[in-house]
Coordinates of C-alpha atoms and ligand atoms in Angstrom, one line a residue:
M1 CA 14.7 -9.5 -18.0
N2 CA 11.3 -8.9 -16.6
L3 CA 10.1 -5.2 -16.4
K4 CA 11.0 -4.8 -12.6
D5 CA 14.6 -5.7 -12.9
L6 CA 14.7 -3.6 -16.0
Y7 CA 13.5 -0.3 -14.3
I8 CA 15.6 -0.9 -10.9
N9 CA 18.9 -1.5 -12.8
F10 CA 18.4 1.4 -15.5
F11 CA 17.8 3.8 -12.3
V12 CA 20.6 2.2 -10.1
D13 CA 23.2 2.9 -13.1
H14 CA 21.8 6.5 -12.8
G15 CA 23.0 6.9 -9.4
H16 CA 19.6 5.6 -7.5
K17 CA 19.9 3.6 -4.2
Q18 CA 17.2 0.7 -4.7
I19 CA 14.9 0.7 -1.3
P20 CA 13.0 -2.1 -0.2
S21 CA 9.0 -2.0 -0.6
A22 CA 7.6 -0.7 2.5
P23 CA 4.8 -3.1 4.1
V24 CA 1.2 -2.7 2.3
V25 CA 0.2 -1.4 5.8
P26 CA 1.8 1.6 6.6
E27 CA 4.2 1.2 9.6
N28 CA 4.2 5.0 11.1
D29 CA 1.0 6.4 9.5
P30 CA -2.2 5.5 11.3
S31 CA -4.1 8.1 8.6
V32 CA -4.4 5.4 6.2
L33 CA -5.4 2.0 5.9
F34 CA -3.0 0.9 3.1
N35 CA 0.0 2.4 1.0
T36 CA -1.9 3.8 -1.8
A37 CA 1.1 4.9 -4.0
G38 CA 5.1 4.4 -4.2
M39 CA 5.5 7.8 -2.8
Q40 CA 3.4 7.3 0.3
P41 CA 6.0 5.7 2.7
L42 CA 8.3 8.6 1.3
I43 CA 6.0 11.5 2.3
P44 CA 8.5 12.6 5.5
Y45 CA 11.2 12.8 3.0
L46 CA 9.5 14.6 0.5
M47 CA 8.6 17.2 3.2
G48 CA 12.1 17.6 4.0
Q49 CA 13.7 14.9 6.3
P50 CA 16.8 13.6 5.1
H51 CA 16.4 9.9 3.9
P52 CA 18.9 7.4 5.2
Y53 CA 19.6 5.9 1.9
G54 CA 20.3 9.3 0.2
K55 CA 18.9 11.7 -2.6
R56 CA 18.4 9.3 -5.2
L57 CA 15.9 6.4 -4.7
C58 CA 14.2 4.0 -6.7
D59 CA 11.5 0.9 -5.9
Y60 CA 8.9 -1.4 -6.6
Q61 CA 6.3 -0.7 -4.0
K62 CA 3.4 -3.1 -2.8
C63 CA 0.1 -0.7 -3.0
I64 CA -3.8 -1.4 -2.5
R65 CA -6.4 0.9 -3.3
T66 CA -9.7 0.0 -1.9
N67 CA -12.0 2.7 -3.1
D68 CA -12.5 0.4 -6.3
I69 CA -12.9 -2.8 -5.1
D70 CA -16.3 -3.1 -6.7
E71 CA -14.8 -2.1 -10.1
V72 CA -12.8 -5.0 -10.2
G73 CA -14.2 -7.5 -12.6
D74 CA -13.3 -5.3 -15.8
T75 CA -10.2 -5.6 -17.6
Y76 CA -7.9 -3.2 -15.9
H77 CA -9.1 -2.6 -12.1
H78 CA -6.8 -4.4 -9.5
T79 CA -7.2 -4.0 -5.6
F80 CA -3.5 -4.9 -5.2
F81 CA -0.7 -3.6 -7.8
E82 CA 3.1 -2.7 -7.9
M83 CA 4.2 0.6 -8.5
L84 CA 7.5 1.2 -10.0
G85 CA 8.9 4.7 -8.8
N86 CA 12.1 6.9 -8.7
W87 CA 12.5 9.7 -6.6
S88 CA 14.7 12.7 -6.6
L89 CA 14.7 14.5 -2.8
G90 CA 16.3 17.8 -3.8
D91 CA 18.6 16.4 -6.4
Y92 CA 17.7 16.4 -10.0
F93 CA 14.6 17.8 -11.3
K94 CA 12.8 18.2 -14.4
K95 CA 15.2 17.7 -17.2
D96 CA 16.7 14.6 -15.8
A97 CA 13.6 13.0 -14.8
I98 CA 12.0 13.3 -18.4
T99 CA 15.1 12.6 -20.2
W100 CA 15.4 9.5 -18.1
S101 CA 11.7 8.2 -18.5
Y102 CA 12.0 9.0 -22.4
E103 CA 15.3 7.0 -22.5
F104 CA 13.7 3.9 -20.4
L105 CA 10.7 3.9 -22.6
T106 CA 12.2 4.2 -25.9
K107 CA 15.5 2.5 -25.5
H108 CA 15.2 -0.1 -22.9
L109 CA 11.4 -1.1 -23.4
N110 CA 11.9 -0.3 -27.2
I111 CA 8.6 1.3 -27.3
P112 CA 8.3 3.5 -30.7
V113 CA 8.1 6.9 -30.3
E114 CA 5.5 7.1 -32.7
R115 CA 3.1 5.5 -30.1
L116 CA 3.9 8.0 -27.2
A117 CA 2.2 11.5 -26.3
V118 CA 2.6 13.1 -23.2
S119 CA 0.9 16.0 -21.3
V120 CA 2.0 18.5 -19.0
F121 CA 0.6 21.1 -16.6
A122 CA -1.4 23.7 -18.0
G123 CA -1.1 26.1 -14.8
N124 CA -4.0 27.7 -12.8
E125 CA -4.5 30.7 -10.8
Y126 CA -1.7 29.9 -8.5
I127 CA 0.9 27.8 -10.4
P128 CA 2.1 28.7 -13.8
F129 CA 2.0 26.8 -17.0
D130 CA 4.9 24.2 -17.1
E131 CA 6.9 25.6 -19.8
E132 CA 9.9 23.8 -19.1
S133 CA 8.6 20.3 -19.0
Y134 CA 6.9 21.1 -22.6
N135 CA 10.1 22.4 -23.8
I136 CA 12.1 19.2 -22.7
W137 CA 9.7 16.8 -24.3
K138 CA 10.2 19.0 -27.5
S139 CA 13.8 18.9 -27.4
L140 CA 13.7 15.3 -27.0
G141 CA 11.5 14.9 -30.0
I142 CA 8.1 14.8 -29.0
K143 CA 5.9 16.6 -31.5
E144 CA 4.0 19.7 -30.4
E145 CA 0.7 18.1 -31.6
R146 CA 1.6 15.2 -29.3
I147 CA 2.3 17.2 -26.0
A148 CA -1.1 18.2 -24.4
K149 CA -1.6 21.1 -21.8
L150 CA -3.9 20.0 -19.0
K151 CA -5.1 21.7 -16.0
E152 CA -5.7 18.7 -14.0
N153 CA -1.9 17.4 -14.1
F154 CA -1.5 18.1 -10.4
W155 CA -0.9 15.2 -8.2
I156 CA -1.6 15.1 -4.4
A157 CA -1.9 11.8 -2.6
G158 CA -5.0 12.8 -0.4
E159 CA -6.3 16.3 0.8
T160 CA -2.9 17.7 2.3
G161 CA 0.6 16.9 1.7
P162 CA 3.6 17.2 -0.9
C163 CA 2.1 17.7 -4.5
G164 CA 3.0 19.7 -7.6
G165 CA 2.3 19.7 -11.2
D166 CA 3.1 16.6 -13.5
S167 CA 3.7 15.1 -16.8
E168 CA 2.3 12.0 -17.9
M169 CA 3.2 9.7 -20.6
F170 CA 0.6 7.8 -22.9
Y171 CA 0.9 4.8 -25.2
W172 CA -1.4 4.2 -28.1
R173 CA -2.9 0.6 -27.3
S174 CA -4.7 -0.1 -30.2
N175 CA -4.4 -1.6 -33.9
D176 CA -6.2 1.4 -35.3
P177 CA -3.6 3.9 -36.9
V178 CA -2.0 6.1 -34.5
P179 CA -3.1 9.5 -34.9
E180 CA -1.1 12.8 -35.4
V181 CA -2.7 14.9 -32.8
F182 CA -3.0 13.4 -29.2
N183 CA -6.4 13.5 -27.8
P184 CA -6.3 12.8 -24.0
D185 CA -10.2 12.0 -24.2
D186 CA -9.6 9.1 -26.4
E187 CA -9.4 6.0 -24.2
R188 CA -7.0 4.3 -26.7
W189 CA -4.4 6.4 -25.3
V190 CA -3.5 4.9 -22.1
E191 CA -1.3 6.4 -19.2
I192 CA 2.0 4.5 -18.8
W193 CA 3.8 6.7 -16.6
N194 CA 3.8 9.9 -14.0
D195 CA 6.4 12.3 -13.4
V196 CA 5.3 14.6 -10.7
F197 CA 7.5 17.6 -9.7
M198 CA 6.8 17.9 -5.9
Q199 CA 7.9 21.5 -5.2
Y200 CA 4.9 22.4 -3.0
V201 CA 2.9 21.5 0.1
K202 CA -1.0 21.7 0.5
N203 CA -1.8 22.7 4.2
E204 CA -5.0 21.9 6.0
D205 CA -6.4 25.2 5.1
G206 CA -6.1 24.8 1.5
S207 CA -3.2 27.0 1.1
I208 CA 0.0 25.9 -1.1
E209 CA 3.6 26.6 0.0
E210 CA 6.8 25.9 -1.5
L211 CA 8.4 23.0 0.0
P212 CA 12.3 23.1 1.2
N213 CA 13.0 20.8 -1.6
K214 CA 12.1 20.3 -5.5
N215 CA 11.6 16.9 -5.4
V216 CA 10.7 14.4 -8.2
D217 CA 8.2 11.7 -7.6
T218 CA 7.5 9.2 -10.6
G219 CA 5.0 6.4 -10.7
M220 CA 4.7 3.7 -13.3
G221 CA 2.1 0.7 -12.7
V222 CA 3.5 -2.5 -13.4
E223 CA 0.5 -4.4 -14.3
R224 CA -0.6 -1.9 -17.2
T225 CA 2.7 -1.4 -18.4
V226 CA 3.4 -5.2 -18.8
A227 CA 0.0 -5.9 -20.6
I228 CA 1.1 -3.2 -23.0
L229 CA 4.4 -4.7 -23.5
E230 CA 2.7 -7.9 -24.4
G231 CA 0.3 -6.8 -26.6
V232 CA -2.7 -7.5 -24.9
N233 CA -6.0 -5.3 -24.2
D234 CA -6.9 -7.3 -21.0
N235 CA -4.7 -6.9 -18.2
Y236 CA -5.7 -10.2 -17.0
A237 CA -4.4 -11.9 -20.2
S238 CA -1.1 -10.8 -19.3
S239 CA 1.8 -13.1 -18.0
I240 CA 1.1 -11.4 -14.6
W241 CA -2.0 -13.3 -14.5
S242 CA -2.7 -15.7 -17.3
D243 CA -1.2 -18.8 -15.1
V244 CA -3.5 -17.7 -12.5
I245 CA -6.5 -17.7 -14.3
E246 CA -5.6 -20.8 -16.3
L247 CA -5.6 -22.4 -12.4
I248 CA -9.0 -21.0 -11.7
S249 CA -10.2 -22.4 -15.1
K250 CA -8.9 -25.8 -14.4
I251 CA -10.4 -26.0 -10.8
S252 CA -13.6 -24.6 -12.0
N253 CA -13.4 -26.6 -15.1
T254 CA -14.8 -23.5 -17.1
P255 CA -13.3 -21.4 -19.8
Y256 CA -12.2 -17.9 -19.0
K257 CA -14.4 -16.8 -22.0
N258 CA -17.8 -15.7 -20.6
N259 CA -16.5 -16.2 -17.1
E260 CA -14.0 -13.1 -17.0
K261 CA -15.7 -11.4 -14.2
S262 CA -15.8 -13.8 -11.6
M263 CA -12.5 -15.2 -12.4
R264 CA -10.9 -11.5 -12.4
I265 CA -12.3 -11.2 -9.1
I266 CA -11.1 -14.6 -7.6
A267 CA -7.7 -13.9 -8.9
D268 CA -7.4 -10.3 -7.9
H269 CA -9.0 -10.8 -4.4
L270 CA -7.0 -13.5 -3.7
R271 CA -3.6 -11.7 -4.7
T272 CA -4.5 -8.9 -2.5
A273 CA -5.5 -11.1 0.6
V274 CA -2.1 -13.1 0.2
F275 CA -0.2 -9.8 0.3
I276 CA -2.4 -8.4 3.4
S277 CA -1.8 -11.6 5.4
A278 CA 1.7 -12.0 4.6
D279 CA 2.5 -8.2 5.8
N280 CA 4.1 -8.2 9.4
A281 CA 1.4 -6.2 10.6
G282 CA -0.2 -9.2 11.3
I283 CA -4.0 -8.3 9.6
K284 CA -6.5 -11.0 10.1
P285 CA -10.0 -10.8 8.9
S286 CA -12.2 -8.7 11.3
N287 CA -15.2 -6.1 11.0
T288 CA -12.9 -3.1 11.3
D289 CA -10.2 -1.5 9.3
Q290 CA -7.7 -3.4 7.2
G291 CA -9.2 -6.6 8.6
Y292 CA -12.7 -5.8 7.2
I293 CA -11.2 -5.1 3.8
L294 CA -9.4 -8.5 4.1
R295 CA -12.5 -10.0 5.1
R296 CA -14.5 -8.4 2.3
L297 CA -11.8 -9.5 -0.4
I298 CA -12.0 -13.1 0.7
R299 CA -15.8 -13.9 0.9
R300 CA -16.2 -11.9 -2.4
A301 CA -13.6 -14.2 -4.0
I302 CA -15.7 -17.2 -2.2
R303 CA -19.0 -16.2 -3.6
H304 CA -17.5 -15.8 -7.0
A305 CA -15.9 -19.4 -6.8
K306 CA -19.1 -20.7 -5.8
S307 CA -20.9 -18.9 -8.6
L308 CA -18.2 -20.7 -11.0
G309 CA -19.1 -24.0 -9.6
I310 CA -16.1 -24.5 -7.6
D311 CA -16.5 -26.8 -4.7
I312 CA -15.8 -24.4 -1.9
N313 CA -15.2 -26.7 0.7
S314 CA -12.3 -28.2 -1.1
N315 CA -8.9 -26.8 -1.2
W316 CA -9.1 -24.6 -4.4
E317 CA -8.1 -21.1 -2.4
Q318 CA -5.1 -23.0 -1.1
E319 CA -3.9 -23.8 -4.8
I320 CA -4.2 -20.3 -6.1
A321 CA -2.7 -18.9 -2.8
I322 CA 0.5 -21.0 -3.3
L323 CA 0.6 -20.4 -7.0
L324 CA 0.9 -16.7 -6.0
I325 CA 3.3 -17.0 -3.3
N326 CA 5.8 -18.9 -5.5
K327 CA 5.3 -16.3 -8.4
Y328 CA 6.3 -13.3 -6.1
K329 CA 8.3 -14.8 -3.3
A330 CA 11.7 -13.7 -5.0
Y331 CA 10.7 -10.2 -4.7
Y332 CA 8.8 -10.6 -1.3
M333 CA 10.1 -12.7 0.8
E334 CA 7.4 -12.3 3.0
L335 CA 5.4 -14.4 1.4
E336 CA 7.5 -17.5 1.7
E337 CA 8.3 -16.8 5.6
N338 CA 4.6 -16.3 6.2
K339 CA 3.2 -19.0 4.1
D340 CA 1.6 -21.0 6.8
I341 CA 0.0 -17.9 8.2
I342 CA -1.3 -16.9 4.8
L343 CA -2.9 -20.2 4.0
E344 CA -4.2 -20.3 7.7
V345 CA -6.0 -17.0 7.3
L346 CA -7.7 -17.9 4.1
A347 CA -8.6 -21.5 5.2
N348 CA -9.9 -20.1 8.8
E349 CA -12.2 -17.4 7.1
K350 CA -13.3 -19.6 4.3
T351 CA -14.5 -22.4 6.9
K352 CA -16.3 -19.7 8.9
F353 CA -18.0 -18.3 5.6
N354 CA -18.8 -21.4 4.2
R355 CA -20.9 -22.1 7.3
T356 CA -23.4 -19.4 6.5
L357 CA -23.1 -18.8 2.9
E358 CA -25.7 -21.3 1.7
K359 CA -28.0 -20.2 4.4
G360 CA -27.5 -16.5 3.6
L361 CA -28.1 -17.1 0.0
K362 CA -30.9 -18.6 0.6
E363 CA -32.2 -16.1 3.0
F364 CA -31.3 -13.5 0.6
M365 CA -33.4 -15.2 -2.4
R366 CA -36.2 -15.4 0.3
V367 CA -36.1 -11.7 1.0
T368 CA -35.8 -10.6 -2.4
Q369 CA -38.6 -13.0 -3.9
E370 CA -41.0 -9.8 -4.0
R371 CA -38.5 -7.8 -5.8
R372 CA -38.4 -5.0 -3.2
D373 CA -35.3 -3.1 -2.3
I374 CA -33.7 -4.5 0.9
D375 CA -34.0 -2.5 3.9
G376 CA -31.5 -1.4 6.3
T377 CA -32.7 -4.0 9.1
T378 CA -32.2 -7.0 6.5
A379 CA -28.9 -5.8 5.1
F380 CA -27.7 -5.8 8.7
H381 CA -29.3 -9.3 9.4
L382 CA -27.3 -10.7 6.6
F383 CA -24.5 -9.1 7.9
D384 CA -24.8 -10.2 11.5
T385 CA -26.4 -13.8 11.2
Y386 CA -24.7 -14.7 7.8
G387 CA -21.5 -12.5 7.8
F388 CA -22.3 -11.0 4.4
P389 CA -20.5 -7.7 4.1
L390 CA -22.6 -4.8 3.3
E391 CA -21.1 -4.6 0.2
L392 CA -21.7 -8.0 -0.9
T393 CA -25.4 -7.6 -0.3
I394 CA -25.2 -4.7 -2.5
E395 CA -23.6 -6.5 -5.2
L396 CA -26.1 -9.1 -5.1
A397 CA -28.9 -6.7 -5.0
N398 CA -27.2 -4.8 -8.1
E399 CA -27.3 -8.2 -9.8
M400 CA -31.2 -8.3 -9.5
N401 CA -31.5 -4.6 -10.1
L402 CA -32.4 -4.0 -6.6
N403 CA -31.2 -1.1 -4.3
V404 CA -30.1 -1.5 -0.3
D405 CA -30.9 0.9 2.1
I406 CA -27.1 1.7 3.0
E407 CA -28.2 4.6 5.5
G408 CA -30.7 2.1 7.2
Y409 CA -27.9 -0.4 7.6
K410 CA -25.7 2.1 8.9
E411 CA -28.3 3.2 11.6
K412 CA -28.8 -0.5 12.5
F413 CA -25.2 -0.6 12.9
K414 CA -24.5 1.7 15.1
Q415 CA -27.4 0.6 17.4
H416 CA -25.3 -2.6 17.7
Q417 CA -22.2 -0.8 18.2
E418 CA -20.0 -3.8 16.9
L419 CA -18.0 -2.8 13.8
S420 CA -16.4 0.6 14.1
R421 CA -16.3 1.3 10.1
S422 CA -16.8 4.8 11.0
G423 CA -13.2 4.6 12.4
S424 CA -12.0 3.3 9.3
A425 CA -13.7 5.9 6.7
E426 CA -12.0 8.5 9.1
K427 CA -8.5 6.9 8.2
F428 CA -9.7 7.0 4.6
K429 CA -9.3 10.8 4.6
G430 CA -5.7 10.8 4.3
G431 CA -3.4 13.1 5.8
L432 CA 0.1 12.7 7.5
A433 CA 0.5 11.3 11.1
G434 CA 0.5 13.9 13.5
N435 CA 3.9 14.4 15.5
S436 CA 1.9 15.5 18.5
E437 CA 3.6 15.7 21.6
V438 CA 1.8 12.1 22.5
E439 CA 3.2 10.5 19.2
T440 CA 6.8 11.7 20.2
R441 CA 6.8 10.4 23.9
Y442 CA 5.5 7.2 22.3
H443 CA 8.5 7.3 19.3
T444 CA 11.1 7.7 22.4
A445 CA 9.4 4.9 24.4
T446 CA 9.9 2.7 21.4
H447 CA 13.7 3.3 21.8
L448 CA 13.7 2.3 25.4
L449 CA 11.5 -0.9 24.7
N450 CA 14.1 -1.8 21.9
A451 CA 17.0 -1.5 24.2
A452 CA 15.1 -3.4 27.2
L453 CA 14.3 -6.3 25.0
K454 CA 17.8 -6.7 24.0
Q455 CA 19.0 -7.0 27.7
V456 CA 16.3 -9.2 28.6
I457 CA 15.8 -11.3 25.7
G458 CA 19.3 -11.1 24.0
P459 CA 21.5 -8.6 21.6
D460 CA 20.0 -10.6 18.4
V461 CA 16.3 -8.9 19.1
H462 CA 15.7 -6.2 16.4
Q463 CA 12.7 -4.0 15.6
R464 CA 10.7 -5.5 12.7
G465 CA 8.2 -2.8 12.7
S466 CA 6.3 -0.2 14.9
N467 CA 3.0 1.9 14.7
I468 CA 2.2 4.7 16.9
T469 CA -1.0 6.4 17.7
V470 CA -1.9 8.9 20.3
E471 CA -3.6 5.9 22.3
R472 CA -0.7 3.4 22.2
M473 CA 2.5 2.2 20.7
R474 CA 2.9 -1.1 18.8
F475 CA 6.3 -2.6 18.4
D476 CA 7.1 -5.7 16.5
F477 CA 10.4 -7.4 17.0
N478 CA 12.4 -10.9 16.1
C479 CA 11.8 -13.2 18.9
D480 CA 11.4 -17.2 18.5
H481 CA 9.3 -17.5 21.7
K482 CA 6.2 -16.1 23.5
L483 CA 7.8 -13.8 26.4
T484 CA 7.1 -15.1 29.6
E485 CA 5.4 -13.2 32.4
E486 CA 9.1 -12.8 33.9
E487 CA 10.4 -11.5 30.9
K488 CA 7.7 -9.1 30.4
E489 CA 7.8 -7.9 33.9
Q490 CA 11.6 -7.4 33.4
V491 CA 11.0 -5.5 30.3
E492 CA 8.6 -3.2 31.9
A493 CA 10.5 -2.6 35.0
L494 CA 13.9 -1.7 32.8
V495 CA 12.0 1.0 30.5
N496 CA 10.3 2.4 34.0
T497 CA 13.7 2.3 35.6
W498 CA 15.0 4.4 32.6
I499 CA 12.3 6.8 32.7
D500 CA 12.6 7.7 36.2
A501 CA 16.2 7.9 35.8
K502 CA 15.5 11.3 33.8
L503 CA 18.0 10.2 31.1
D504 CA 18.9 13.0 28.4
V505 CA 18.1 12.4 24.8
T506 CA 20.8 13.8 22.6
V507 CA 21.0 13.7 18.8
K508 CA 24.3 13.7 17.0
E509 CA 25.4 13.8 13.3
M510 CA 28.1 11.6 12.5
T511 CA 29.8 9.5 9.9
K512 CA 28.4 6.3 8.7
E513 CA 31.5 4.7 10.2
E514 CA 31.4 6.5 13.3
A515 CA 28.2 5.3 13.9
I516 CA 28.8 1.8 13.3
A517 CA 31.6 2.0 15.4
S518 CA 29.2 3.1 18.3
G519 CA 27.1 0.3 18.0
A520 CA 24.0 2.3 16.9
E521 CA 21.0 0.1 15.9
C522 CA 19.9 0.3 12.7
M523 CA 18.8 -1.9 9.7
F524 CA 20.6 -1.9 6.2
I525 CA 23.8 0.1 7.3
E526 CA 25.6 -0.5 4.0
K527 CA 22.9 1.7 2.3
Y528 CA 22.8 4.5 4.6
P529 CA 24.3 8.0 3.5
D530 CA 27.8 8.9 4.5
I531 CA 26.3 11.2 7.2
V532 CA 23.5 9.9 9.5
T533 CA 21.7 11.3 12.7
V534 CA 22.0 9.0 15.8
Y535 CA 19.7 9.3 19.1
T536 CA 21.3 8.5 22.3
I537 CA 19.5 7.8 25.6
G538 CA 21.5 8.4 28.5
D539 CA 24.7 7.0 28.9
N540 CA 24.4 4.4 26.0
I541 CA 21.2 3.2 27.3
S542 CA 20.1 3.0 23.7
K543 CA 21.7 4.3 20.6
E544 CA 19.7 4.5 17.1
L545 CA 20.0 5.7 13.7
C546 CA 16.7 7.5 13.5
G547 CA 15.1 10.7 11.9
G548 CA 13.1 11.6 15.0
P549 CA 11.5 13.6 16.7
H550 CA 12.0 12.7 20.5
V551 CA 11.6 13.9 23.8
K552 CA 14.5 15.9 25.3
N553 CA 14.5 13.7 28.4
T554 CA 13.0 10.5 29.2
G555 CA 11.3 11.9 32.6
E556 CA 8.8 13.4 30.2
L557 CA 7.3 10.0 29.1
G558 CA 5.4 8.9 32.2
H559 CA 4.7 5.2 33.6
F560 CA 5.3 2.6 30.7
K561 CA 3.1 -0.4 30.8
I562 CA 2.7 -3.3 28.7
K563 CA -1.0 -4.3 27.4
K564 CA -0.4 -7.2 25.4
E565 CA 2.3 -9.4 23.9
E566 CA 1.4 -11.6 20.8
A567 CA 2.3 -13.2 17.7
S568 CA 2.7 -11.2 14.8
S569 CA 4.0 -13.5 12.1
A570 CA 6.6 -16.1 11.8
G571 CA 9.3 -15.6 14.5
V572 CA 7.9 -12.0 14.9
R573 CA 6.1 -10.9 18.1
R574 CA 4.4 -7.8 18.9
I575 CA 4.1 -5.8 22.0
K576 CA 1.3 -3.2 22.4
A577 CA 2.0 -0.8 25.3
V578 CA 1.0 2.4 26.6
L579 CA 2.3 5.3 28.5
E580 CA 0.1 6.2 31.6
Ligands
LIG601 N1 2.5 9.7 -6.9 C1 2.3 9.5 -8.4 C2 1.3 8.6 -8.8 O1 0.8 7.9 -8.0 C3 3.5 9.1 -9.1 O2 4.3 8.1 -8.7 O3 0.7 8.6 -9.7

């Protein structure tokens, strides 16, 4: 059995409900571009909102971290990775979490305890030393000299939000004899799992408060753990990557040895591009936000494919993408569903970049002939005319020990006002999506839109995703055709009739059976807890299982207007709408 199945089975056996992996593009959190940790989609629940699946959850979550894109190429950096996790939302705490971690590592993964070491939170001026975790590890048989007390064992996703002291587990990844004493600075000890005890929240002003619940958030990286279990020191040599690397080697007719960096970059970047393109958010390569990351990844992979001598006009990227899709589709069905879209995204971007890549590289060689640093105007010219993302120019320049005037580039860029990467930078700052009044109004409007679509298109229409900002709402739903003008007008008119009718929005707790019997809209009803909250608009105009928040009366919404209706992914349409 593979690691993912072993992990999920273990925690399901211990009373956890498996939750599906959330999309890589967060559905209701415009403050970040991608989910960066398993806990990210769970932030509202760690903050205290009841989770529809209950208090014990586990999953494997698709994560993307973009800060390290340029580090990819070594043995262990990846832009996309899967994170295994189990959560307690105010249920069990340190004793069970640590005991289960220990049991899973030693009895199910059969890691000898001699090769394990752990760390616990040493405490700081606000929060005391985590003596409880220390004693639990000791009672399980971990020797004192293998338990480090560290000040940095405190985990938070960004600047603010749920957080707490953590306890990390390390594996001795070396053929050297295992030292008696654990030295966390010795890189042969690699971290494999992190149990975070989330009982605090950090506010904007830096203050730390207790959360309503004492939660557990754990995370284990699949790529690293598989490499450890398979006894390889290069993550890309594990079974997760070996077939992909082999294929790249075959296509390029070059061995992995001495070409590791380019092959790892191609493997990693194409895998991430496949997962971004497969997401129902419908991201396409562009010059902003997630689209820009997708573009950077594909273009960097193409550049490295070219450097390996791959005929970049051939179908090389399709071959690799198909291997990846087949490899992962049993766990992520969106890969199969959106296969055509994925292949099209890659092919289109390749065609676009191939048109200018050759000339751009020539231009690059020309301007660097005198080995002078690259000024902002030139970097912008390479971007604007030849489609070289800034980071690609920097990488090329670094290979020749040259610098790029990044500030100068940004200045040029601003002048042209084409690319809103400053917008992206804002989004990288992290933090929770606000529940502002405007967003609350949009939230209620999504329920009305959902109900109107059911009336106009048919009862089988269901929500597939949504995203709300203070400026607009986006709503994805299953539908096999492009909406006609007439359908759009009818939907708009219905929503506005309900707004004008000033309908009350009411919330009620009820049992799951009652909710089902009342015909409330929801997904995966069988996995909901016994008691659920149901929001009803008017006299059954809309009824949905939902955590809120919502307005009290539809009269607060303003005028509803559809701005755009388009395809999102296979069989899924997307509406962008505003409240005026
Ligand atoms: N959130 C913690 C991490 O990412 C544990 O899952 O390490």
